């Protein structure tokens, strides 16, 4: 057991991964959001659209849903009234419902979203997503699970149960909600003339690679240039190190990769990120070396939360540089944001600067992520909202790790 200052011991019997408590229950009229063109055509067949028209109608639906952001079938003027009536009888184009919005003094927005799933017998599930505006970009942090599969000791969400995985529609729907709220669809004018949501990061609640298929399907929709149209180079998926799905991410999704590393020794990472006991550092870094299309132009980001007296020594910095040799990489240093009950403290600023300077001098970009949204508890690792009451004492939470460098 490690006894360095600030380390919170993990019980030996703590499970590495949690089991979902529930599964998705579709409503009587499911939303078409989250469906590919082929899946839209299948749904059209189910409501009696003639085979010769299905491909064309599916493309029309795709355009109205993902390019123009239509909220109802009545808006879809290029589709016949008869077909629209058929669709209204069986489907919706609902996205998550905004039940609360908070706006930080720095412009960060946090939305509490109720998911359009289940029926009147099922408790509504809620998640949060966070929008962080910058002068040259706008980053949206998106969730992949209600709760989280993992038990990372420094992360607030790691203390919560895993309720269920989100569907592809619920993931893509978070991007659509942001565009709704910001009036950011491609056929609408924005104050600066450009898009407001330019970057998407899968760094919210949940471990994306334990919900791989839904995350993949959603991100392919988000990246499609005939729809939402956010470049894959502007989409980043963050994982704690689910090694078997890292290569799949490169091959099947092709987005930028971020690794929640946080420690350079297995003994410490076993405590900070218990998944390391299953996929240790050497195995994780080999998967990064093998990541398809990794290059200096498509560097892998390594996230490293700065914990006082735990992982912030110059010896840690030196070992980090040695470990990443040969990997096109940049290192995001994240000042730890305290949350109620944590035993960790943020590293002193002088120590963070020394750590960053050593890495920079070794040839790696090492930005220190500026905390955003602290006044609305939207900063990295800080969020804990009443999004899911599982018992009288427990609530679901979301860490918003939105990249701003």
mmCIF file of C-alpha atoms in Angstrom:
data_model
loop_
_atom_site.group_PDB
_atom_site.id
_atom_site.type_symbol
_atom_site.label_atom_id
_atom_site.label_comp_id
_atom_site.label_asym_id
_atom_site.label_seq_id
_atom_site.Cartn_x
_atom_site.Cartn_y
_atom_site.Cartn_z
ATOM 1 C CA UNK A 1 0.000 0.000 0.000
ATOM 2 C CA UNK A 2 1.250 3.486 -0.876
ATOM 3 C CA UNK A 3 1.570 5.980 1.969
ATOM 4 C CA UNK A 4 2.589 9.126 0.078
ATOM 5 C CA UNK A 5 0.770 12.232 1.261
ATOM 6 C CA UNK A 6 -2.734 12.634 -0.105
ATOM 7 C CA UNK A 7 -3.246 9.117 -1.473
ATOM 8 C CA UNK A 8 -6.609 7.630 -0.635
ATOM 9 C CA UNK A 9 -6.279 3.844 -0.155
ATOM 10 C CA UNK A 10 -8.619 1.680 -2.201
ATOM 11 C CA UNK A 11 -10.223 -1.305 -0.494
ATOM 12 C CA UNK A 12 -8.647 -4.524 -1.714
ATOM 13 C CA UNK A 13 -12.096 -5.884 -2.536
ATOM 14 C CA UNK A 14 -13.276 -2.825 -4.501
ATOM 15 C CA UNK A 15 -14.445 -3.927 -7.959
ATOM 16 C CA UNK A 16 -12.501 -2.573 -10.907
ATOM 17 C CA UNK A 17 -15.702 -2.135 -12.910
ATOM 18 C CA UNK A 18 -19.315 -1.552 -11.909
ATOM 19 C CA UNK A 19 -22.321 -3.340 -13.376
ATOM 20 C CA UNK A 20 -25.159 -1.199 -14.795
ATOM 21 C CA UNK A 21 -28.213 -1.149 -12.559
ATOM 22 C CA UNK A 22 -30.633 -0.570 -15.436
ATOM 23 C CA UNK A 23 -30.858 -0.844 -19.199
ATOM 24 C CA UNK A 24 -32.399 1.509 -21.727
ATOM 25 C CA UNK A 25 -36.160 1.203 -22.093
ATOM 26 C CA UNK A 26 -37.402 2.906 -25.272
ATOM 27 C CA UNK A 27 -40.584 4.987 -25.127
ATOM 28 C CA UNK A 28 -43.675 4.065 -27.117
ATOM 29 C CA UNK A 29 -42.645 6.553 -29.819
ATOM 30 C CA UNK A 30 -38.830 6.479 -29.929
ATOM 31 C CA UNK A 31 -36.753 9.374 -31.221
ATOM 32 C CA UNK A 32 -35.072 9.053 -34.606
ATOM 33 C CA UNK A 33 -32.029 10.900 -33.293
ATOM 34 C CA UNK A 34 -29.004 8.613 -33.169
ATOM 35 C CA UNK A 35 -29.961 6.581 -36.247
ATOM 36 C CA UNK A 36 -27.712 6.230 -39.285
ATOM 37 C CA UNK A 37 -29.048 6.637 -42.811
ATOM 38 C CA UNK A 38 -29.449 2.858 -43.130
ATOM 39 C CA UNK A 39 -31.311 2.689 -39.820
ATOM 40 C CA UNK A 40 -33.574 5.559 -40.863
ATOM 41 C CA UNK A 41 -34.405 3.614 -44.037
ATOM 42 C CA UNK A 42 -35.266 0.565 -41.916
ATOM 43 C CA UNK A 43 -37.651 2.628 -39.807
ATOM 44 C CA UNK A 44 -39.274 4.027 -42.928
ATOM 45 C CA UNK A 45 -39.850 0.482 -44.154
ATOM 46 C CA UNK A 46 -41.578 -0.364 -40.868
ATOM 47 C CA UNK A 47 -44.135 2.427 -41.385
ATOM 48 C CA UNK A 48 -44.870 1.432 -44.961
ATOM 49 C CA UNK A 49 -42.752 3.795 -47.071
ATOM 50 C CA UNK A 50 -42.316 2.267 -50.525
ATOM 51 C CA UNK A 51 -38.892 0.678 -51.218
ATOM 52 C CA UNK A 52 -38.182 3.045 -54.104
ATOM 53 C CA UNK A 53 -38.575 6.066 -51.814
ATOM 54 C CA UNK A 54 -36.744 4.904 -48.703
ATOM 55 C CA UNK A 55 -33.230 6.024 -49.595
ATOM 56 C CA UNK A 56 -34.415 9.469 -50.672
ATOM 57 C CA UNK A 57 -36.645 9.902 -47.608
ATOM 58 C CA UNK A 58 -33.863 8.753 -45.291
ATOM 59 C CA UNK A 59 -31.557 11.389 -46.795
ATOM 60 C CA UNK A 60 -34.250 14.032 -46.351
ATOM 61 C CA UNK A 61 -34.685 13.038 -42.697
ATOM 62 C CA UNK A 62 -30.919 13.114 -42.194
ATOM 63 C CA UNK A 63 -30.747 16.653 -43.579
ATOM 64 C CA UNK A 64 -33.628 17.945 -41.471
ATOM 65 C CA UNK A 65 -32.524 16.244 -38.250
ATOM 66 C CA UNK A 66 -28.752 16.642 -38.317
ATOM 67 C CA UNK A 67 -28.102 19.627 -40.598
ATOM 68 C CA UNK A 68 -31.043 21.902 -39.828
ATOM 69 C CA UNK A 69 -31.858 20.667 -36.337
ATOM 70 C CA UNK A 70 -35.610 20.243 -36.895
ATOM 71 C CA UNK A 71 -37.520 19.833 -33.635
ATOM 72 C CA UNK A 72 -40.734 18.470 -35.203
ATOM 73 C CA UNK A 73 -41.754 16.610 -38.351
ATOM 74 C CA UNK A 74 -43.996 19.565 -39.304
ATOM 75 C CA UNK A 75 -40.856 21.611 -40.034
ATOM 76 C CA UNK A 76 -39.727 19.129 -42.692
ATOM 77 C CA UNK A 77 -41.374 20.890 -45.631
ATOM 78 C CA UNK A 78 -39.646 18.835 -48.354
ATOM 79 C CA UNK A 79 -41.276 15.627 -47.049
ATOM 80 C CA UNK A 80 -44.865 14.911 -48.075
ATOM 81 C CA UNK A 81 -47.631 15.567 -45.536
ATOM 82 C CA UNK A 82 -48.648 11.908 -45.751
ATOM 83 C CA UNK A 83 -45.164 10.687 -44.854
ATOM 84 C CA UNK A 84 -44.864 13.281 -42.064
ATOM 85 C CA UNK A 85 -48.155 12.039 -40.619
ATOM 86 C CA UNK A 86 -46.881 8.448 -40.723
ATOM 87 C CA UNK A 87 -43.707 9.469 -38.944
ATOM 88 C CA UNK A 88 -45.566 11.444 -36.250
ATOM 89 C CA UNK A 89 -47.671 8.380 -35.452
ATOM 90 C CA UNK A 90 -44.610 6.257 -34.699
ATOM 91 C CA UNK A 91 -41.608 8.459 -33.891
ATOM 92 C CA UNK A 92 -40.348 11.772 -32.545
ATOM 93 C CA UNK A 93 -37.218 13.833 -33.076
ATOM 94 C CA UNK A 94 -36.913 14.533 -29.356
ATOM 95 C CA UNK A 95 -33.538 15.243 -27.822
ATOM 96 C CA UNK A 96 -32.693 15.503 -24.118
ATOM 97 C CA UNK A 97 -34.762 18.113 -22.301
ATOM 98 C CA UNK A 98 -32.987 21.005 -20.585
ATOM 99 C CA UNK A 99 -34.271 21.099 -17.003
ATOM 100 C CA UNK A 100 -31.666 23.542 -15.665
ATOM 101 C CA UNK A 101 -29.039 25.866 -17.090
ATOM 102 C CA UNK A 102 -26.263 27.619 -15.208
ATOM 103 C CA UNK A 103 -23.977 30.242 -16.746
ATOM 104 C CA UNK A 104 -20.619 30.952 -15.130
ATOM 105 C CA UNK A 105 -19.054 34.374 -14.831
ATOM 106 C CA UNK A 106 -16.467 33.182 -17.394
ATOM 107 C CA UNK A 107 -19.154 32.207 -19.923
ATOM 108 C CA UNK A 108 -19.127 28.469 -19.240
ATOM 109 C CA UNK A 109 -22.609 26.930 -19.479
ATOM 110 C CA UNK A 110 -23.746 23.807 -17.664
ATOM 111 C CA UNK A 111 -26.949 22.062 -18.699
ATOM 112 C CA UNK A 112 -28.824 19.470 -16.689
ATOM 113 C CA UNK A 113 -30.497 17.229 -19.270
ATOM 114 C CA UNK A 114 -33.395 14.830 -18.796
ATOM 115 C CA UNK A 115 -33.183 11.916 -21.209
ATOM 116 C CA UNK A 116 -36.142 11.101 -23.507
ATOM 117 C CA UNK A 117 -36.291 7.436 -22.581
ATOM 118 C CA UNK A 118 -38.462 5.061 -20.648
ATOM 119 C CA UNK A 119 -42.164 5.307 -19.878
ATOM 120 C CA UNK A 120 -44.248 6.587 -16.987
ATOM 121 C CA UNK A 121 -43.144 3.638 -14.829
ATOM 122 C CA UNK A 122 -39.427 4.417 -15.135
ATOM 123 C CA UNK A 123 -37.597 7.123 -13.216
ATOM 124 C CA UNK A 124 -36.299 9.763 -15.610
ATOM 125 C CA UNK A 125 -32.527 9.739 -15.945
ATOM 126 C CA UNK A 126 -30.521 12.944 -16.105
ATOM 127 C CA UNK A 127 -26.963 13.868 -17.082
ATOM 128 C CA UNK A 128 -25.024 17.084 -17.494
ATOM 129 C CA UNK A 129 -22.988 18.517 -20.313
ATOM 130 C CA UNK A 130 -20.825 21.626 -20.282
ATOM 131 C CA UNK A 131 -20.076 24.229 -22.966
ATOM 132 C CA UNK A 132 -16.829 26.193 -22.674
ATOM 133 C CA UNK A 133 -16.435 29.184 -25.024
ATOM 134 C CA UNK A 134 -12.981 30.423 -26.020
ATOM 135 C CA UNK A 135 -11.903 33.185 -28.376
ATOM 136 C CA UNK A 136 -11.027 30.686 -31.112
ATOM 137 C CA UNK A 137 -13.309 27.741 -30.340
ATOM 138 C CA UNK A 138 -16.242 26.439 -28.351
ATOM 139 C CA UNK A 139 -15.818 23.082 -26.623
ATOM 140 C CA UNK A 140 -18.725 20.864 -25.601
ATOM 141 C CA UNK A 141 -18.083 18.182 -22.978
ATOM 142 C CA UNK A 142 -20.408 15.206 -23.505
ATOM 143 C CA UNK A 143 -21.374 12.256 -21.293
ATOM 144 C CA UNK A 144 -21.533 8.587 -22.285
ATOM 145 C CA UNK A 145 -23.079 6.978 -19.182
ATOM 146 C CA UNK A 146 -25.431 7.804 -16.329
ATOM 147 C CA UNK A 147 -22.838 7.372 -13.588
ATOM 148 C CA UNK A 148 -19.540 5.695 -14.370
ATOM 149 C CA UNK A 149 -18.190 2.171 -14.733
ATOM 150 C CA UNK A 150 -14.947 2.998 -12.943
ATOM 151 C CA UNK A 151 -13.755 3.918 -9.439
ATOM 152 C CA UNK A 152 -11.002 6.512 -9.941
ATOM 153 C CA UNK A 153 -10.261 7.730 -6.430
ATOM 154 C CA UNK A 154 -9.640 11.402 -7.285
ATOM 155 C CA UNK A 155 -12.767 11.766 -9.471
ATOM 156 C CA UNK A 156 -16.126 12.675 -7.958
ATOM 157 C CA UNK A 157 -18.038 10.600 -10.486
ATOM 158 C CA UNK A 158 -16.011 7.562 -9.444
ATOM 159 C CA UNK A 159 -17.883 7.598 -6.121
ATOM 160 C CA UNK A 160 -21.225 7.116 -7.887
ATOM 161 C CA UNK A 161 -23.092 4.052 -9.080
ATOM 162 C CA UNK A 162 -23.363 3.131 -12.743
ATOM 163 C CA UNK A 163 -27.025 3.425 -13.679
ATOM 164 C CA UNK A 164 -26.877 2.654 -17.407
ATOM 165 C CA UNK A 165 -25.189 3.367 -20.712
ATOM 166 C CA UNK A 166 -26.509 6.157 -22.885
ATOM 167 C CA UNK A 167 -27.822 5.413 -26.355
ATOM 168 C CA UNK A 168 -26.293 6.862 -29.509
ATOM 169 C CA UNK A 169 -29.266 9.226 -29.693
ATOM 170 C CA UNK A 170 -28.757 10.442 -26.147
ATOM 171 C CA UNK A 171 -25.074 11.109 -26.847
ATOM 172 C CA UNK A 172 -25.559 12.877 -30.180
ATOM 173 C CA UNK A 173 -28.590 14.603 -28.659
ATOM 174 C CA UNK A 174 -26.341 16.481 -26.227
ATOM 175 C CA UNK A 175 -24.588 18.132 -29.171
ATOM 176 C CA UNK A 176 -27.965 18.965 -30.695
ATOM 177 C CA UNK A 177 -29.191 20.519 -27.444
ATOM 178 C CA UNK A 178 -26.124 22.763 -27.363
ATOM 179 C CA UNK A 179 -26.807 23.891 -30.910
ATOM 180 C CA UNK A 180 -30.451 24.519 -30.013
ATOM 181 C CA UNK A 181 -29.554 26.632 -26.984
ATOM 182 C CA UNK A 182 -26.877 28.602 -28.836
ATOM 183 C CA UNK A 183 -28.880 28.987 -32.075
ATOM 184 C CA UNK A 184 -25.915 27.305 -33.752
ATOM 185 C CA UNK A 185 -27.382 25.269 -36.601
ATOM 186 C CA UNK A 186 -25.749 25.579 -40.012
ATOM 187 C CA UNK A 187 -28.681 27.479 -41.581
ATOM 188 C CA UNK A 188 -28.828 30.080 -38.792
ATOM 189 C CA UNK A 189 -26.796 33.189 -38.117
ATOM 190 C CA UNK A 190 -24.510 33.331 -35.086
ATOM 191 C CA UNK A 191 -23.147 36.580 -33.590
ATOM 192 C CA UNK A 192 -19.633 36.078 -34.974
ATOM 193 C CA UNK A 193 -20.682 34.432 -38.215
ATOM 194 C CA UNK A 194 -19.030 31.070 -37.417
ATOM 195 C CA UNK A 195 -20.162 28.006 -35.522
ATOM 196 C CA UNK A 196 -20.164 28.256 -31.728
ATOM 197 C CA UNK A 197 -19.760 24.526 -30.970
ATOM 198 C CA UNK A 198 -16.536 23.726 -32.808
ATOM 199 C CA UNK A 199 -15.067 20.957 -30.635
ATOM 200 C CA UNK A 200 -16.558 17.945 -28.848
ATOM 201 C CA UNK A 201 -14.843 16.047 -26.040
ATOM 202 C CA UNK A 202 -16.093 12.735 -24.665
ATOM 203 C CA UNK A 203 -14.925 13.609 -21.157
ATOM 204 C CA UNK A 204 -18.147 13.915 -19.215
ATOM 205 C CA UNK A 205 -19.813 11.333 -17.041
ATOM 206 C CA UNK A 206 -18.818 7.767 -17.822
ATOM 207 C CA UNK A 207 -16.064 5.742 -19.476
ATOM 208 C CA UNK A 208 -16.746 6.007 -23.240
ATOM 209 C CA UNK A 209 -14.969 2.772 -24.143
ATOM 210 C CA UNK A 210 -17.298 0.768 -21.918
ATOM 211 C CA UNK A 211 -20.132 2.021 -24.137
ATOM 212 C CA UNK A 212 -18.200 1.669 -27.359
ATOM 213 C CA UNK A 213 -20.887 0.959 -29.965
ATOM 214 C CA UNK A 214 -23.189 3.787 -28.885
ATOM 215 C CA UNK A 215 -20.298 6.249 -28.628
ATOM 216 C CA UNK A 216 -19.012 5.180 -32.048
ATOM 217 C CA UNK A 217 -22.414 5.534 -33.712
ATOM 218 C CA UNK A 218 -23.026 8.939 -32.119
ATOM 219 C CA UNK A 219 -19.615 10.354 -33.029
ATOM 220 C CA UNK A 220 -19.918 9.181 -36.638
ATOM 221 C CA UNK A 221 -23.160 11.182 -36.809
ATOM 222 C CA UNK A 222 -21.534 14.224 -35.193
ATOM 223 C CA UNK A 223 -18.631 14.064 -37.669
ATOM 224 C CA UNK A 224 -20.719 13.530 -40.817
ATOM 225 C CA UNK A 225 -20.129 16.493 -43.127
ATOM 226 C CA UNK A 226 -23.715 16.366 -44.445
ATOM 227 C CA UNK A 227 -25.072 16.708 -40.931
ATOM 228 C CA UNK A 228 -23.665 18.162 -37.711
ATOM 229 C CA UNK A 229 -20.306 18.359 -39.461
ATOM 230 C CA UNK A 230 -17.719 18.640 -36.679
ATOM 231 C CA UNK A 231 -14.370 17.389 -37.978
ATOM 232 C CA UNK A 232 -12.974 14.212 -36.425
ATOM 233 C CA UNK A 233 -9.821 16.190 -35.666
ATOM 234 C CA UNK A 234 -11.977 18.384 -33.433
ATOM 235 C CA UNK A 235 -13.516 15.443 -31.573
ATOM 236 C CA UNK A 236 -11.562 13.938 -28.675
ATOM 237 C CA UNK A 237 -12.413 10.740 -26.837
ATOM 238 C CA UNK A 238 -10.928 10.370 -23.357
ATOM 239 C CA UNK A 239 -10.434 6.962 -21.768
ATOM 240 C CA UNK A 240 -8.990 5.749 -18.494
ATOM 241 C CA UNK A 241 -7.323 2.941 -20.428
ATOM 242 C CA UNK A 242 -9.746 0.309 -21.738
ATOM 243 C CA UNK A 243 -6.968 -1.166 -23.854
ATOM 244 C CA UNK A 244 -8.966 -3.590 -26.077
ATOM 245 C CA UNK A 245 -11.114 -0.746 -27.427
ATOM 246 C CA UNK A 246 -8.358 1.820 -28.004
ATOM 247 C CA UNK A 247 -7.334 0.386 -31.386
ATOM 248 C CA UNK A 248 -11.021 -0.001 -32.301
ATOM 249 C CA UNK A 249 -11.478 3.703 -31.593
ATOM 250 C CA UNK A 250 -8.827 4.586 -34.158
ATOM 251 C CA UNK A 251 -10.069 2.119 -36.742
ATOM 252 C CA UNK A 252 -13.854 2.558 -36.374
ATOM 253 C CA UNK A 253 -14.224 6.183 -35.240
ATOM 254 C CA UNK A 254 -10.966 7.915 -36.168
ATOM 255 C CA UNK A 255 -11.160 10.721 -33.624
ATOM 256 C CA UNK A 256 -8.438 12.231 -31.449
ATOM 257 C CA UNK A 257 -7.465 10.191 -28.396
ATOM 258 C CA UNK A 258 -6.877 11.329 -24.825
ATOM 259 C CA UNK A 259 -5.609 9.106 -22.026
ATOM 260 C CA UNK A 260 -6.395 9.778 -18.353
ATOM 261 C CA UNK A 261 -2.929 8.808 -17.135
ATOM 262 C CA UNK A 262 -2.382 10.678 -13.832
ATOM 263 C CA UNK A 263 0.509 8.504 -12.618
ATOM 264 C CA UNK A 264 3.754 7.092 -14.004
ATOM 265 C CA UNK A 265 4.149 4.093 -11.689
ATOM 266 C CA UNK A 266 1.805 1.117 -11.627
ATOM 267 C CA UNK A 267 1.721 1.042 -7.831
ATOM 268 C CA UNK A 268 0.319 4.583 -7.659
ATOM 269 C CA UNK A 269 -1.896 4.350 -10.726
ATOM 270 C CA UNK A 270 -3.469 1.184 -9.274
ATOM 271 C CA UNK A 271 -4.833 3.450 -6.540
ATOM 272 C CA UNK A 272 -5.685 6.534 -8.559
ATOM 273 C CA UNK A 273 -7.104 4.609 -11.543
ATOM 274 C CA UNK A 274 -7.893 1.055 -10.328
ATOM 275 C CA UNK A 275 -8.501 -0.083 -13.924
ATOM 276 C CA UNK A 276 -4.694 -0.053 -14.132
ATOM 277 C CA UNK A 277 -4.683 -3.391 -12.287
ATOM 278 C CA UNK A 278 -6.354 -4.882 -15.359
ATOM 279 C CA UNK A 279 -4.500 -2.867 -18.026
ATOM 280 C CA UNK A 280 -1.148 -1.674 -16.565
ATOM 281 C CA UNK A 281 0.816 1.295 -17.860
ATOM 282 C CA UNK A 282 3.104 -0.643 -20.227
ATOM 283 C CA UNK A 283 0.120 -2.308 -21.939
ATOM 284 C CA UNK A 284 -1.762 0.997 -22.141
ATOM 285 C CA UNK A 285 1.167 2.857 -23.684
ATOM 286 C CA UNK A 286 1.741 0.095 -26.247
ATOM 287 C CA UNK A 287 -1.859 0.528 -27.380
ATOM 288 C CA UNK A 288 -1.114 4.246 -27.759
ATOM 289 C CA UNK A 289 1.961 3.499 -29.875
ATOM 290 C CA UNK A 290 -0.226 1.283 -32.060
ATOM 291 C CA UNK A 291 -3.064 3.830 -32.331
ATOM 292 C CA UNK A 292 -3.999 4.243 -36.007
ATOM 293 C CA UNK A 293 -3.000 7.558 -37.609
ATOM 294 C CA UNK A 294 -1.197 8.907 -34.546
ATOM 295 C CA UNK A 295 1.341 11.478 -35.731
ATOM 296 C CA UNK A 296 2.745 14.875 -34.822
ATOM 297 C CA UNK A 297 -0.330 16.363 -36.471
ATOM 298 C CA UNK A 298 -2.637 14.008 -34.547
ATOM 299 C CA UNK A 299 -0.972 13.744 -31.182
ATOM 300 C CA UNK A 300 -2.387 11.739 -28.314
ATOM 301 C CA UNK A 301 -3.202 13.854 -25.273
ATOM 302 C CA UNK A 302 -2.184 12.529 -21.874
ATOM 303 C CA UNK A 303 -4.229 14.012 -19.047
ATOM 304 C CA UNK A 304 -2.420 14.398 -15.764
ATOM 305 C CA UNK A 305 -4.204 15.777 -12.713
ATOM 306 C CA UNK A 306 -1.802 17.547 -10.351
ATOM 307 C CA UNK A 307 -2.139 16.137 -6.811
ATOM 308 C CA UNK A 308 -0.047 17.677 -4.063
ATOM 309 C CA UNK A 309 2.573 15.297 -2.704
ATOM 310 C CA UNK A 310 1.177 12.412 -4.739
ATOM 311 C CA UNK A 311 2.268 12.607 -8.375
ATOM 312 C CA UNK A 312 3.815 16.054 -8.804
ATOM 313 C CA UNK A 313 7.542 15.590 -8.124
ATOM 314 C CA UNK A 314 10.259 16.233 -10.686
ATOM 315 C CA UNK A 315 11.057 12.509 -10.543
ATOM 316 C CA UNK A 316 7.490 11.906 -11.743
ATOM 317 C CA UNK A 317 8.019 14.417 -14.558
ATOM 318 C CA UNK A 318 11.255 12.733 -15.616
ATOM 319 C CA UNK A 319 9.674 9.283 -15.668
ATOM 320 C CA UNK A 320 6.686 10.639 -17.597
ATOM 321 C CA UNK A 321 9.005 11.898 -20.328
ATOM 322 C CA UNK A 322 10.773 8.520 -20.499
ATOM 323 C CA UNK A 323 7.496 6.605 -20.658
ATOM 324 C CA UNK A 324 6.127 8.653 -23.551
ATOM 325 C CA UNK A 325 9.229 8.382 -25.709
ATOM 326 C CA UNK A 326 8.250 7.492 -29.250
ATOM 327 C CA UNK A 327 4.574 8.465 -28.853
ATOM 328 C CA UNK A 328 3.374 11.635 -30.649
ATOM 329 C CA UNK A 329 2.019 13.250 -27.509
ATOM 330 C CA UNK A 330 1.101 16.345 -25.622
ATOM 331 C CA UNK A 331 0.504 16.453 -21.874
ATOM 332 C CA UNK A 332 -2.431 18.302 -20.343
ATOM 333 C CA UNK A 333 -1.680 19.268 -16.750
ATOM 334 C CA UNK A 334 -4.905 19.654 -14.797
ATOM 335 C CA UNK A 335 -4.945 21.518 -11.479
ATOM 336 C CA UNK A 336 -7.012 19.375 -9.122
ATOM 337 C CA UNK A 337 -10.408 20.876 -8.320
ATOM 338 C CA UNK A 338 -11.487 19.851 -4.791
ATOM 339 C CA UNK A 339 -14.889 18.331 -4.136
ATOM 340 C CA UNK A 340 -16.656 17.611 -0.825
ATOM 341 C CA UNK A 341 -15.100 14.668 0.987
ATOM 342 C CA UNK A 342 -11.919 14.356 -1.059
ATOM 343 C CA UNK A 343 -8.595 13.918 0.705
ATOM 344 C CA UNK A 344 -6.565 15.218 -2.196
ATOM 345 C CA UNK A 345 -5.182 18.719 -2.577
ATOM 346 C CA UNK A 346 -4.110 20.608 -5.656
ATOM 347 C CA UNK A 347 -0.367 20.898 -6.188
ATOM 348 C CA UNK A 348 1.183 24.258 -5.376
ATOM 349 C CA UNK A 349 1.345 26.525 -8.401
ATOM 350 C CA UNK A 350 5.126 26.776 -8.259
ATOM 351 C CA UNK A 351 5.355 22.986 -8.376
ATOM 352 C CA UNK A 352 2.968 22.811 -11.333
ATOM 353 C CA UNK A 353 5.138 25.337 -13.175
ATOM 354 C CA UNK A 354 8.326 23.367 -12.466
ATOM 355 C CA UNK A 355 6.646 20.142 -13.642
ATOM 356 C CA UNK A 356 5.381 21.830 -16.809
ATOM 357 C CA UNK A 357 8.742 23.475 -17.540
ATOM 358 C CA UNK A 358 10.609 20.175 -17.339
ATOM 359 C CA UNK A 359 8.194 18.502 -19.750
ATOM 360 C CA UNK A 360 8.290 21.463 -22.129
ATOM 361 C CA UNK A 361 12.096 21.481 -22.154
ATOM 362 C CA UNK A 362 11.991 17.775 -23.006
ATOM 363 C CA UNK A 363 10.114 18.640 -26.196
ATOM 364 C CA UNK A 364 6.482 18.092 -25.211
ATOM 365 C CA UNK A 365 3.656 20.591 -25.215
ATOM 366 C CA UNK A 366 2.534 20.809 -21.592
ATOM 367 C CA UNK A 367 -0.274 23.337 -21.191
ATOM 368 C CA UNK A 368 -1.840 23.802 -17.787
ATOM 369 C CA UNK A 369 -5.587 23.630 -18.217
ATOM 370 C CA UNK A 370 -7.244 26.776 -16.932
ATOM 371 C CA UNK A 371 -10.056 25.886 -14.521
ATOM 372 C CA UNK A 372 -13.400 27.041 -15.935
ATOM 373 C CA UNK A 373 -16.867 27.267 -14.423
ATOM 374 C CA UNK A 374 -15.781 26.854 -10.809
ATOM 375 C CA UNK A 375 -18.523 29.190 -9.580
ATOM 376 C CA UNK A 376 -21.189 26.828 -10.987
ATOM 377 C CA UNK A 377 -19.306 23.638 -10.062
ATOM 378 C CA UNK A 378 -18.536 22.928 -13.702
ATOM 379 C CA UNK A 379 -14.767 22.632 -13.397
ATOM 380 C CA UNK A 380 -12.853 19.425 -13.995
ATOM 381 C CA UNK A 381 -13.772 16.768 -11.445
ATOM 382 C CA UNK A 382 -16.027 19.114 -9.495
ATOM 383 C CA UNK A 383 -19.544 18.494 -10.696
ATOM 384 C CA UNK A 384 -21.989 16.775 -8.443
ATOM 385 C CA UNK A 385 -25.603 17.505 -9.252
ATOM 386 C CA UNK A 386 -28.916 15.988 -8.257
ATOM 387 C CA UNK A 387 -29.141 14.235 -11.590
ATOM 388 C CA UNK A 388 -30.172 10.798 -10.327
ATOM 389 C CA UNK A 389 -31.506 9.994 -6.870
ATOM 390 C CA UNK A 390 -30.675 6.368 -6.294
ATOM 391 C CA UNK A 391 -31.109 6.505 -2.536
ATOM 392 C CA UNK A 392 -31.745 9.098 0.110
ATOM 393 C CA UNK A 393 -28.023 9.753 0.389
ATOM 394 C CA UNK A 394 -26.627 9.232 -3.116
ATOM 395 C CA UNK A 395 -26.767 11.420 -6.203
ATOM 396 C CA UNK A 396 -25.260 11.047 -9.662
ATOM 397 C CA UNK A 397 -22.413 13.329 -10.721
ATOM 398 C CA UNK A 398 -20.502 14.443 -13.785
ATOM 399 C CA UNK A 399 -16.880 15.551 -14.193
ATOM 400 C CA UNK A 400 -16.584 18.024 -17.043
ATOM 401 C CA UNK A 401 -13.076 17.666 -18.428
ATOM 402 C CA UNK A 402 -13.370 20.056 -21.341
ATOM 403 C CA UNK A 403 -10.101 20.669 -23.150
ATOM 404 C CA UNK A 404 -9.350 24.381 -23.591
ATOM 405 C CA UNK A 405 -5.701 24.412 -24.588
#
